Short mmCIF file of C-alpha atoms and ligand atoms in Angstrom, two decimals:
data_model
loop_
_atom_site.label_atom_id
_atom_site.label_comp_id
_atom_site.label_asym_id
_atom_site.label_seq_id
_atom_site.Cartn_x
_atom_site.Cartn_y
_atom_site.Cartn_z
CA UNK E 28 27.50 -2.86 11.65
CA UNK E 29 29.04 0.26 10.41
CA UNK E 30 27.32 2.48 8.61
CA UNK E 31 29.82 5.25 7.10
CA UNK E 32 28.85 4.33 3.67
CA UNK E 33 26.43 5.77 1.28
CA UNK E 34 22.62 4.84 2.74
CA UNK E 35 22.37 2.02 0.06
CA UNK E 36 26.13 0.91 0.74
CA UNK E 37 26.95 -0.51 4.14
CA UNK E 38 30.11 -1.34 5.33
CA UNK E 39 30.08 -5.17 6.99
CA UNK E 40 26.60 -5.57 6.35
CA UNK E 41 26.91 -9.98 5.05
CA UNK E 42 25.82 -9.95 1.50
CA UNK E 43 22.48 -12.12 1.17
CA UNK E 44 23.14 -15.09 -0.96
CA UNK E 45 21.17 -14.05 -4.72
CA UNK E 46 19.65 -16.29 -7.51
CA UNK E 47 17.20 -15.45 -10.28
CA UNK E 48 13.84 -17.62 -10.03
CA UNK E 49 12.82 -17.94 -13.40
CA UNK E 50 9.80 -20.25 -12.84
CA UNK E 51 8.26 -17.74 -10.47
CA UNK E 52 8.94 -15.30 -13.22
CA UNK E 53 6.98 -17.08 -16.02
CA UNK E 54 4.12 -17.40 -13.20
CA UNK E 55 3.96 -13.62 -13.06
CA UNK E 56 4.51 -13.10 -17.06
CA UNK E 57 1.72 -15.46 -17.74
CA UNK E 58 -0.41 -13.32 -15.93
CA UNK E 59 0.42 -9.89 -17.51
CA UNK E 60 -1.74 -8.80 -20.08
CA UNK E 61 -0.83 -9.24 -23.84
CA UNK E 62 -1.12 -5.61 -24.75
CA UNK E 63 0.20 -2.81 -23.34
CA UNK E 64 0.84 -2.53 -19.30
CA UNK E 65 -2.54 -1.00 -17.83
CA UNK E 66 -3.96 0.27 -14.69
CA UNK E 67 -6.14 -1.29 -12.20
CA UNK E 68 -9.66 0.53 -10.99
CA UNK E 69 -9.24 -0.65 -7.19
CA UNK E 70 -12.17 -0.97 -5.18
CA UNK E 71 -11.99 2.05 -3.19
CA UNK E 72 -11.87 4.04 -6.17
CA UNK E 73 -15.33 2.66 -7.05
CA UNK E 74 -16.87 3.22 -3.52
CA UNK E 75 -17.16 6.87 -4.54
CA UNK E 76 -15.85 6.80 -8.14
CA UNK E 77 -16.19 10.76 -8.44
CA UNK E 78 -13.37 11.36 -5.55
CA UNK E 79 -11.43 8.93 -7.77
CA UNK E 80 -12.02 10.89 -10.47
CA UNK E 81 -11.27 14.41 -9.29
CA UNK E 82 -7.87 12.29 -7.69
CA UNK E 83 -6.54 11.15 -11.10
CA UNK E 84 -6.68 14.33 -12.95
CA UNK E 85 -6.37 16.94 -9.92
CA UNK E 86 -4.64 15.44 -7.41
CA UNK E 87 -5.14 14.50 -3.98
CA UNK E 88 -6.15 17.80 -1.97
CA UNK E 89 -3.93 18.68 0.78
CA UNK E 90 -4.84 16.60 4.13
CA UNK E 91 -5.80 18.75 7.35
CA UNK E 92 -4.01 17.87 10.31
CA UNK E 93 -7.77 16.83 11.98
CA UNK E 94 -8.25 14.53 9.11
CA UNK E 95 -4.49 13.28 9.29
CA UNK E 96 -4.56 12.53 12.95
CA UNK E 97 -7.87 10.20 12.44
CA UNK E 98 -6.10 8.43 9.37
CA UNK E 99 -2.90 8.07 12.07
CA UNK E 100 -5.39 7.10 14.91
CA UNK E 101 -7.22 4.37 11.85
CA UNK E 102 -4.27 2.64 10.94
CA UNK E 103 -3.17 2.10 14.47
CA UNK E 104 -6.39 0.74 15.34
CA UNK E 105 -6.11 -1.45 12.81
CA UNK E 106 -2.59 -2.60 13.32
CA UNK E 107 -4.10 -3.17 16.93
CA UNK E 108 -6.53 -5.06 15.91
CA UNK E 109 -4.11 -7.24 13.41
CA UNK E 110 -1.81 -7.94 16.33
CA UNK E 111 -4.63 -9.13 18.90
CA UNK E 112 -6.26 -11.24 16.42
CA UNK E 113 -3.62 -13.28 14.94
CA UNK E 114 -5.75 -16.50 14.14
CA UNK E 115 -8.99 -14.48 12.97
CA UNK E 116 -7.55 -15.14 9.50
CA UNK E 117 -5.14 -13.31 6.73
CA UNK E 118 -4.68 -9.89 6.96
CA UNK E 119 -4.77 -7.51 4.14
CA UNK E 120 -5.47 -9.71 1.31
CA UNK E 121 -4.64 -8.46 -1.97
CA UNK E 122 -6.51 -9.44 -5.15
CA UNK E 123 -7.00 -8.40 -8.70
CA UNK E 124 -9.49 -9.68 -11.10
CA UNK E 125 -10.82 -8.54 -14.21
CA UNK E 126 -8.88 -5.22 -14.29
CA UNK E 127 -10.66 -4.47 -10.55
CA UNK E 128 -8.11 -4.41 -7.37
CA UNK E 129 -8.92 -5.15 -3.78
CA UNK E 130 -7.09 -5.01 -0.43
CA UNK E 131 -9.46 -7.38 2.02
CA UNK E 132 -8.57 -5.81 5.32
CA UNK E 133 -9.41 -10.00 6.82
CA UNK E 134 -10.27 -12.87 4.84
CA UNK E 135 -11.77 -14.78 7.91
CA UNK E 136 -14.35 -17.75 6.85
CA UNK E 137 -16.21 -14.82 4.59
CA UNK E 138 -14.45 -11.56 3.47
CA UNK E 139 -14.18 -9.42 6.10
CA UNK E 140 -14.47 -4.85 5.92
CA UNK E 141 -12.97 -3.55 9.38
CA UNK E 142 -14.20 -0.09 10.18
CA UNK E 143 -12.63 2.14 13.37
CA UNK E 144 -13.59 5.63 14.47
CA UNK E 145 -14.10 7.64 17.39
CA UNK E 146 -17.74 7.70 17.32
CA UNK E 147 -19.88 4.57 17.81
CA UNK E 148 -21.78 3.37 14.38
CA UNK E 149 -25.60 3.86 13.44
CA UNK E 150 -27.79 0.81 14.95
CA UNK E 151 -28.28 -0.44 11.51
CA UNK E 152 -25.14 -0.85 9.74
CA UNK E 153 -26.43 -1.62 6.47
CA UNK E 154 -28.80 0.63 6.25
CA UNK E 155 -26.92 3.45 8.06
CA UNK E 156 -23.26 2.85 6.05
CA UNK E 157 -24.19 1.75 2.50
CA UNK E 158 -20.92 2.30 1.47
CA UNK E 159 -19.63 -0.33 4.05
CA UNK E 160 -22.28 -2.77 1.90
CA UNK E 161 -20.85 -1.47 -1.07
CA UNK E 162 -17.36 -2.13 -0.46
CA UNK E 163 -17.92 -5.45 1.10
CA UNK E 164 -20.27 -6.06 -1.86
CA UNK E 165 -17.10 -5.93 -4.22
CA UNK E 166 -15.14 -8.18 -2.33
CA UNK E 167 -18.18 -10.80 -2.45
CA UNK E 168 -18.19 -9.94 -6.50
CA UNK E 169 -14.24 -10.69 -6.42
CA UNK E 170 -14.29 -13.70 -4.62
CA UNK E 171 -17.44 -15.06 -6.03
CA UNK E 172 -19.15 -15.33 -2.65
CA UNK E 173 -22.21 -14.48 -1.49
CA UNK E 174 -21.15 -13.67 2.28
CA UNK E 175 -19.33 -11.12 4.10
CA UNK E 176 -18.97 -9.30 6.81
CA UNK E 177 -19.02 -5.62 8.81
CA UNK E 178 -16.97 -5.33 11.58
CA UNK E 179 -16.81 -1.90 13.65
CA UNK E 180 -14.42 -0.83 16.30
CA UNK E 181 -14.89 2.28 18.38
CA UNK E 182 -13.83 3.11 21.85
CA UNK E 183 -16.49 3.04 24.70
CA UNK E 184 -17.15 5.61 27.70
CA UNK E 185 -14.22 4.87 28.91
CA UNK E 186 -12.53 4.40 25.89
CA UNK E 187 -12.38 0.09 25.52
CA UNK E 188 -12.56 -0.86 22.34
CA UNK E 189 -16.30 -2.16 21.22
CA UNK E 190 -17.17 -4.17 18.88
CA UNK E 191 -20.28 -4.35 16.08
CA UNK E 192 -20.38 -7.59 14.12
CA UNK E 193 -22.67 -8.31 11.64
CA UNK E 194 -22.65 -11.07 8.33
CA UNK E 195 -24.29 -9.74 5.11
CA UNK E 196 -25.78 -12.01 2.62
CA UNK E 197 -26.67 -10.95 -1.22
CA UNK E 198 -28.53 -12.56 -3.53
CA UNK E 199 -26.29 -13.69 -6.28
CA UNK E 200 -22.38 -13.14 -6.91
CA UNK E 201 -23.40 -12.70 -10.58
CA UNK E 202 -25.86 -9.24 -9.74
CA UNK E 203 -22.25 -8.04 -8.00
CA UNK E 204 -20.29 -8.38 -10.58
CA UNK E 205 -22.24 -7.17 -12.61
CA UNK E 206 -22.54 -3.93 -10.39
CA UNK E 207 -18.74 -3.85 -10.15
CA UNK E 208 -18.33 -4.01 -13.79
CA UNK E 209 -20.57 -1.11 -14.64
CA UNK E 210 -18.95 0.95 -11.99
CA UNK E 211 -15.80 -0.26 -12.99
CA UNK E 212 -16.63 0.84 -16.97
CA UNK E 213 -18.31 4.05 -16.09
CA UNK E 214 -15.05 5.08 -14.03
CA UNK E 215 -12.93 4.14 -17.03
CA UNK E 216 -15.50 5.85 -19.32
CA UNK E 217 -15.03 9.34 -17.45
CA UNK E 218 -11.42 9.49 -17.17
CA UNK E 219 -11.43 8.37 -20.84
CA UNK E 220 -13.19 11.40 -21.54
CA UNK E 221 -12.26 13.96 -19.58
CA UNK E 222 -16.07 13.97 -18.90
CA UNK E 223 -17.11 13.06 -15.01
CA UNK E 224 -20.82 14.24 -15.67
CA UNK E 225 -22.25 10.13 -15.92
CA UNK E 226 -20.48 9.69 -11.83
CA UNK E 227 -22.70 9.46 -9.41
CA UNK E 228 -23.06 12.12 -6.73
CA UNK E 229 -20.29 11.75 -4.29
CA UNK E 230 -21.22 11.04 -0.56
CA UNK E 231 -19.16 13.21 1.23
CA UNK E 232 -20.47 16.18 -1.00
CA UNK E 233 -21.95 17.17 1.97
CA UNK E 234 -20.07 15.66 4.93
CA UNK E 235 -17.00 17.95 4.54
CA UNK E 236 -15.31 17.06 0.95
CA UNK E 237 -11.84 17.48 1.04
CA UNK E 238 -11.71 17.77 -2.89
CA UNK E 239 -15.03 20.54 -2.70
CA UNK E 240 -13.37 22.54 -0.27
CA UNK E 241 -9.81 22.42 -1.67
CA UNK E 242 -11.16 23.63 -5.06
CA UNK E 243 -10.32 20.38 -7.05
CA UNK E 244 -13.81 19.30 -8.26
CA UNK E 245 -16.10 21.03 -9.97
CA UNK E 246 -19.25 18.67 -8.46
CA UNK E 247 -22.53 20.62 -7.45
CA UNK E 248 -24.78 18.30 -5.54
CA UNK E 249 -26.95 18.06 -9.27
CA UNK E 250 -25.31 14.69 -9.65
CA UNK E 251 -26.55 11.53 -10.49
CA UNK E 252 -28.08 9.63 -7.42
CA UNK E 253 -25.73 6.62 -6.62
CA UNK E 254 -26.97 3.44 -7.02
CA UNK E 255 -28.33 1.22 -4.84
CA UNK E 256 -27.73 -1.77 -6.63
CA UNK E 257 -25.88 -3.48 -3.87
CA UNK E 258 -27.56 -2.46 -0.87
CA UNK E 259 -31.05 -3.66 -3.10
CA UNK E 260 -29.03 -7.31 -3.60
CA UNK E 261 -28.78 -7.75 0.61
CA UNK E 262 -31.66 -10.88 1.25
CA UNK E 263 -30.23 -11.51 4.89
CA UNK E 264 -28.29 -9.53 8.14
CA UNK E 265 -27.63 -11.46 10.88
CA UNK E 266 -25.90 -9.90 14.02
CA UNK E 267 -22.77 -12.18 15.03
CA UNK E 268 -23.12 -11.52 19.34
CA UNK E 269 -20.05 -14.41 18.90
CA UNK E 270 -17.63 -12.71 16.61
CA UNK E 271 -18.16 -9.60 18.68
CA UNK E 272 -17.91 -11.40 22.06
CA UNK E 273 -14.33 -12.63 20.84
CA UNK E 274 -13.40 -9.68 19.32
CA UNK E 275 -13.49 -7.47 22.29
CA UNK E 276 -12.11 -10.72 24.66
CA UNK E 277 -8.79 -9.88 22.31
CA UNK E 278 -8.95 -6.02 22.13
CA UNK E 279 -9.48 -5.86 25.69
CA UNK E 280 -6.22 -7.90 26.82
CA UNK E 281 -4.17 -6.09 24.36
CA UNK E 282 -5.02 -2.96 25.47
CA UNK E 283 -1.80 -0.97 25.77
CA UNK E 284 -1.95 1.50 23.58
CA UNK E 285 0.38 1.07 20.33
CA UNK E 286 3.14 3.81 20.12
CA UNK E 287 2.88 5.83 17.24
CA UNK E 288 5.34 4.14 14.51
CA UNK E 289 7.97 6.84 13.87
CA UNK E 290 9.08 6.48 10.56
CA UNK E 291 6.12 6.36 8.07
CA UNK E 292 7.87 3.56 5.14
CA UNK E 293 11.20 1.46 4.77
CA UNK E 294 12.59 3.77 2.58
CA UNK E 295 12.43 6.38 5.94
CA UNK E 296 15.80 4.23 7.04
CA UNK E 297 17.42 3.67 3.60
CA UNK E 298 17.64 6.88 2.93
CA UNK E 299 17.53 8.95 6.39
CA UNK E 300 19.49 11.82 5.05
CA UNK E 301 16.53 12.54 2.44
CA UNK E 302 13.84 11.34 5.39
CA UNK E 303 15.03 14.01 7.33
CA UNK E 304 14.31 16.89 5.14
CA UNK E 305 11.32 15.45 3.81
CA UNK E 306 9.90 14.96 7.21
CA UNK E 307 11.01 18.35 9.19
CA UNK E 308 10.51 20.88 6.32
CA UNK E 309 9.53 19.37 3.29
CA UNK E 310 8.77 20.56 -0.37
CA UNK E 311 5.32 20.64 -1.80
CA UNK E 312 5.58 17.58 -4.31
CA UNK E 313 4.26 18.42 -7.60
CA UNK E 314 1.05 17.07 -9.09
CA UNK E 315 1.83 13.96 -11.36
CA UNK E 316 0.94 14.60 -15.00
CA UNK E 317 -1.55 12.54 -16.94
CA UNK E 318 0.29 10.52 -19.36
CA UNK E 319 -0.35 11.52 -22.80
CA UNK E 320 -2.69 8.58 -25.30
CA UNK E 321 -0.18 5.63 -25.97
CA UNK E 322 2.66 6.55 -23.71
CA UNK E 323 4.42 4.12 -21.45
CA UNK E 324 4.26 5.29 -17.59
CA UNK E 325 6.40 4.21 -14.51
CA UNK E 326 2.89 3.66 -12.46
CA UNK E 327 1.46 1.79 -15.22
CA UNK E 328 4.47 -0.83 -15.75
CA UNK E 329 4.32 -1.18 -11.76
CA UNK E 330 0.45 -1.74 -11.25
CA UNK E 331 0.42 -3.96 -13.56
CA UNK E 332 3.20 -5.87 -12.39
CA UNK E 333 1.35 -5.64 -9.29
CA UNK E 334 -1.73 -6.63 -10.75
CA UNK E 335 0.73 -10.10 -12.00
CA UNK E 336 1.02 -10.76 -8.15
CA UNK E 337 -2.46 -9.86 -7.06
CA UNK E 338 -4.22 -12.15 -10.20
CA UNK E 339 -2.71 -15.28 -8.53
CA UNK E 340 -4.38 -17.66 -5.78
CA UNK E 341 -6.43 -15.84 -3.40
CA UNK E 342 -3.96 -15.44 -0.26
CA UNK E 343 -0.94 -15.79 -2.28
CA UNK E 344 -0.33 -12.10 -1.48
CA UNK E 345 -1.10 -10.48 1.86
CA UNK E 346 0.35 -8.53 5.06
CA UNK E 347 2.73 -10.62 6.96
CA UNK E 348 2.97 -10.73 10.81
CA UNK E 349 5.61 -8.04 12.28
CA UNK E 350 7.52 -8.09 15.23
CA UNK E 351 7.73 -4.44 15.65
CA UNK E 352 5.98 -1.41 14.88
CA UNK E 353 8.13 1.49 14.42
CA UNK E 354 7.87 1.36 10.54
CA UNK E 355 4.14 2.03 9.66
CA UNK E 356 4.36 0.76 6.01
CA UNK E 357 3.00 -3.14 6.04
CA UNK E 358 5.01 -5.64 4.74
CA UNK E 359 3.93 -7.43 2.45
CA UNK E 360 4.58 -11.27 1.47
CA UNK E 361 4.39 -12.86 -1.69
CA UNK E 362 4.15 -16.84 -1.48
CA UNK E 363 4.59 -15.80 2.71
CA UNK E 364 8.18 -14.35 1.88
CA UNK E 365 8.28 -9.93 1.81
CA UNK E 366 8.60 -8.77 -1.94
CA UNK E 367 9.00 -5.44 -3.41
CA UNK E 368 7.95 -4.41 -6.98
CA UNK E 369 10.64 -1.88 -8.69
CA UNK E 370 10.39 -0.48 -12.44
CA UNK E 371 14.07 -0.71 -14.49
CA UNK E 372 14.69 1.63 -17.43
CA UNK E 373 18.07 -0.69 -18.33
CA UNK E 374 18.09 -1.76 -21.43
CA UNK E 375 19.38 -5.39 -20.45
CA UNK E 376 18.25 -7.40 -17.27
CA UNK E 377 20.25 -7.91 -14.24
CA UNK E 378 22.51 -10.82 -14.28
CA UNK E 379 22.00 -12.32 -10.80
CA UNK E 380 25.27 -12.37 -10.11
CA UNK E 381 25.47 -8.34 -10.28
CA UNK E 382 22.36 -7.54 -9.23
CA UNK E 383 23.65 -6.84 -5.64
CA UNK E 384 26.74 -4.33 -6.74
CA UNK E 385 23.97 -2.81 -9.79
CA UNK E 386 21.16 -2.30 -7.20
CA UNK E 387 22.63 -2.45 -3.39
CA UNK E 388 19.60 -0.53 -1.99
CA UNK E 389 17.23 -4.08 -2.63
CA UNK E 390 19.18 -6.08 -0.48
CA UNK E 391 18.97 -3.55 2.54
CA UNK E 392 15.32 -3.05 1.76
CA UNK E 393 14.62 -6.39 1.62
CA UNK E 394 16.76 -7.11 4.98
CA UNK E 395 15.47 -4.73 6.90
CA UNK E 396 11.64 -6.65 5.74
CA UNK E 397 12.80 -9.49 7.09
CA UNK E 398 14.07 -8.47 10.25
CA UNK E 399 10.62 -7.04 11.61
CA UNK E 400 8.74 -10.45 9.91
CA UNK E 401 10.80 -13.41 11.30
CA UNK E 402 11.94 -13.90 7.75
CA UNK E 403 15.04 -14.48 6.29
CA UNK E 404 14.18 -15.09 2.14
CA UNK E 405 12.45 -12.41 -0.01
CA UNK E 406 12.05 -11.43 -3.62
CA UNK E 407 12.63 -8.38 -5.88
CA UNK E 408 10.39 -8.26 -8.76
CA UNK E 409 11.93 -6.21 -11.66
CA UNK E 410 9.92 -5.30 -14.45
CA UNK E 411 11.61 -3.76 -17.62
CA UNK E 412 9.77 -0.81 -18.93
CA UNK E 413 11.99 -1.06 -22.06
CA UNK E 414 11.88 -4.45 -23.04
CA UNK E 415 10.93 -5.41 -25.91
CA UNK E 416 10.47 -9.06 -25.98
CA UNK E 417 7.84 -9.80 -23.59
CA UNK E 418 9.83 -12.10 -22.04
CA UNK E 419 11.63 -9.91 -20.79
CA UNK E 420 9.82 -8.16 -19.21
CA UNK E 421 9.99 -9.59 -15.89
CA UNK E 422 12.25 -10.66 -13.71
CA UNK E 423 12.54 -12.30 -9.79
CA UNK E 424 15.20 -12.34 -7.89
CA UNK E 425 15.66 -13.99 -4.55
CA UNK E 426 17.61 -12.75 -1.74
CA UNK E 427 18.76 -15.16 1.23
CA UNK E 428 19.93 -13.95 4.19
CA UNK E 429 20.08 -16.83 6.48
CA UNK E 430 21.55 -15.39 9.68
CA UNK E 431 22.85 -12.58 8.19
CA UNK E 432 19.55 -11.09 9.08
CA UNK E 433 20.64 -10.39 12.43
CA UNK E 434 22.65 -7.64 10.98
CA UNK E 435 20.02 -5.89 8.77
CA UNK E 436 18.10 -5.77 12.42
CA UNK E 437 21.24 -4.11 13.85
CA UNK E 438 21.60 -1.70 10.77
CA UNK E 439 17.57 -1.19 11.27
CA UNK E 440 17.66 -0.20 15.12
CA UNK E 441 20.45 1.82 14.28
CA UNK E 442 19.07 4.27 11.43
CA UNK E 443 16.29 4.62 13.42
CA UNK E 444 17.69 5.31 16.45
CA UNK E 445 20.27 8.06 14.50
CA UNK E 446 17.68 9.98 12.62
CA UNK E 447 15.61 10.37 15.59
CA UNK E 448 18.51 11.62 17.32
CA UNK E 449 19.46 14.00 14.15
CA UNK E 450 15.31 15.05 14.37
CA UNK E 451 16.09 15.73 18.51
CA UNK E 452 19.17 17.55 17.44
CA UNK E 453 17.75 19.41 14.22
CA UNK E 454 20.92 18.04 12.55
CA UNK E 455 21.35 15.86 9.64
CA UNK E 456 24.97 15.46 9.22
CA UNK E 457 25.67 12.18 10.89
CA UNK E 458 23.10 10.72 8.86
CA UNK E 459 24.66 8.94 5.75
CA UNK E 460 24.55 10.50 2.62
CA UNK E 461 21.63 9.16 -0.01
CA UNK E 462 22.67 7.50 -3.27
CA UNK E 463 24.27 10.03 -6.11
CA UNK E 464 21.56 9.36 -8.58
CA UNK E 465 18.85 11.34 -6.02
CA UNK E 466 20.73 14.46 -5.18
CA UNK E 467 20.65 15.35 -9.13
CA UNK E 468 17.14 16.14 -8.41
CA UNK E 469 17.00 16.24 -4.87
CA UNK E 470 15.24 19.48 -3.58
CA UNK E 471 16.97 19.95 -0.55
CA UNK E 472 20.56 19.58 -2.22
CA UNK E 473 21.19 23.25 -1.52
CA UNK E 474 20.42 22.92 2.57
CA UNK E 475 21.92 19.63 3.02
CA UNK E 476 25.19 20.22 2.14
CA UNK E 477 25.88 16.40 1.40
CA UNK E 478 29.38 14.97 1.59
CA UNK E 479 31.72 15.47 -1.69
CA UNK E 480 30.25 13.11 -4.73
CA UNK E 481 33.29 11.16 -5.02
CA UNK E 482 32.96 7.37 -3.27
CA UNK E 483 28.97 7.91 -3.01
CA UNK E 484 26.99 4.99 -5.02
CA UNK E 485 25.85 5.60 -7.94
CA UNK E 486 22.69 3.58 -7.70
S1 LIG Q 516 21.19 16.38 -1.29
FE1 LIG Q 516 21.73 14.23 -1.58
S2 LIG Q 516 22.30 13.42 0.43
FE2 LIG Q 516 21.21 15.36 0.72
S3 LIG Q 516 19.08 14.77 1.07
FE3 LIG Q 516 19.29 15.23 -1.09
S4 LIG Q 516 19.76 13.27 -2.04
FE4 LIG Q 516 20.11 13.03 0.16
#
């Protein structure tokens, strides 16, 4: 495949055949709310709702390269683990009800919270790691179950992975969600108000908070005690020697350690040129702005486009199997197939029939999905910030590649296998130029010394 062209435009790359679903569309619009978009609360925000807090109007706080490396060491132990334990169930379930998100790292035969670290956990999980309870608690409340499960991987002596297994029963689904809704409302409440003083104290206030020490909350260990209300709902813990037994059986013969992935998303290999600057000497990004009482954000029309997906039959959206690991970001599937979500500002919709000259970046992001999943079908879902009939607001369009996949997973080895050699090199001129509309903004326009404008895509 040559790639000479801008990074969204590709030279002899087949065009995937295109047609606008309409049915799956009216699925999705069904589920959007009548009003105005709006933004999930996910679960991990109400873990420690505080941290969420100080998040949404501060900003994260810049990550330590300690802290980095164990996220980086996490999330290849738990690609690991996703790999050795292909029939334990799906991976990465993704679920929204009642305005609350969730990302199920297994829904085995209960819902299942996968925990990795260095160190090995307390003897008594539950009481030792309430927020383990806590988060496995809100799946339970999601799901309307009353089991679920802890599962904790950390390397022995000699560094084999080791398993702790144990199934948690509460009381009553209805005592969760009733937990999850008053975390949920007092989250809301706060951000509402500018006011975080009704959060509980956070956890971590004392174990080394990133948000403390960066200067981005103003908490003082006075807080409110957190509650307990989940931990208090627990009437049975049973140790599960089985799950454990097969757990390490797996680890154990897939023990070669996983190469760290070298490119961190998708978008790393659509747009190298960009990736390359980003990732050797980047910019500091700026702190997003609040939007302002009744305005219309990006992130809102997205999530809850998202939250269209994620309100649909439990499984219906989850992580899909790769074949290769050198892109970290998961893929996910939609209805098994990989999807992306992407806001529009147009004023009119996409006919299908244009959609791959108006936006030739989906087709290579899609492609290059389906060439690390097996896959050769997957979705766009466009939602129209503008719109204003509601039915219009959505739209899905699905991309077939048949065998013309085999060229996306050229074009894929290929980008990789340049900007690595551009990294090795320090040297970003072979890399293909990025679309026109980024370098308007683009903060490393003056360095890069991109090719002339004319010929470049305009998308
Ligand atoms: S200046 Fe243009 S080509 Fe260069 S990195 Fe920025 S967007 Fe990409």
């Amino acid at each position: 495949v040559g790639d000479q062209g801008p990074a969204d435009r590709v030279a002899g790359l087949p065009p995937p055949r295109l047609r606008e679903d309409p049915a799956l569309a009216d699925e999705l619009l069904a589920r959007l709310p009548d009003g105005p978009w709006s933004r999930a609360t996910s679960v991990t925000d109400l873990v420690d709702p505080r941290r969420s807090y100080w998040r949404q109007t501060r900003g994260a706080p810049p990550i330590s390269p300690d802290r980095q490396a164990k996220m980086d060491a996490g999330r290849r132990a738990h690609r690991r683990i996703d790999l050795a334990l292909p029939a334990e169930g799906a991976f990465e379930v993704r679920l929204r009800r009642g305005g609350v998100s969730a990302r199920i790292d297994l829904l085995a035969d209960v819902p299942v919270e996968v925990k990795t670290g260095d160190d090995a956990p307390p003897d008594d999980l539950v009481e030792g790691r309430p927020e383990y309870v806590d988060q496995v608690a809100m799946y339970c409340a999601l799901l309307d179950r009353t089991d679920g499960r802890l599962i904790h991987v950390h390397p022995d002596a000699s560094g084999r992975p080791t398993v702790r297994a144990v199934d948690v029963a509460f009381a009553d689904p209805a005592v969760l969600r009733d937990e999850l809704a008053s975390r949920a409302s007092g989250l809301r409440s706060a951000l509402a108000s500018a006011d975080p003083a009704g959060l509980p104290a956070c956890r971590w206030f004392a174990r080394g908070c990133e948000f403390r020490a960066a200067g981005r909350c103003e908490c003082n260990g006075a807080e409110p005690f957190p509650s307990t209300a989940f931990q208090d709902a627990v009437v049975g813990v049973v140790v599960r020697g089985d799950v454990e037994e097969r757990w390490n059986r797996a680890l154990a013969a897939s023990s070669a350690p996983l190469a760290d992935a070298s490119f961190r998303r998708f978008r790393d290999l659509l747009y190298p040129r960009r990736t390359y600057f980003e990732t050797t000497s980047p910019e500091e990004p700026p702190v997003p702005a609040r939007p302002s009482p009744g305005e219309t954000y990006p992130s809102e029309v997205y999530d809850s486009t998202v939250g269209a997906l994620e309100g649909g039959p439990i499984g219906d959206v989850r992580r899909l199997a790769e074949t290769d690991s050198l892109v970290e970001e998961e893929v996910a599937g939609w209805k098994g197939e990989p999807y992306v979500i992407r806001t529009s500002r147009a004023w009119s919709r996409a006919r299908a029939d244009a959609a791959l000259e108006r936006f030739p970046q989906y087709a290579i992001e899609l492609g290059f999905r389906c060439a690390v999943t097996a896959t050769t079908r997957a979705r766009v879902v466009l939602a129209y910030e503008r719109a204003e009939n509601p039915r219009d607001r959505l739209q899905v369009l699905e991309y077939d590649f048949g065998d013309g996949v085999a060229s996306y997973a050229q074009l894929y080895r290929d980008r990789a296998a340049t900007l690595t050699a551009a990294r090795a090199r320090a040297d970003p001129r072979e890399l293909p130029p990025c679309a026109l509309w980024m370098t308007t903004d683009c903060p490393y326009r003056a360095r890069c010394g991109c090719p002339a404008e004319s010929g470049r895509s305009q998308r």
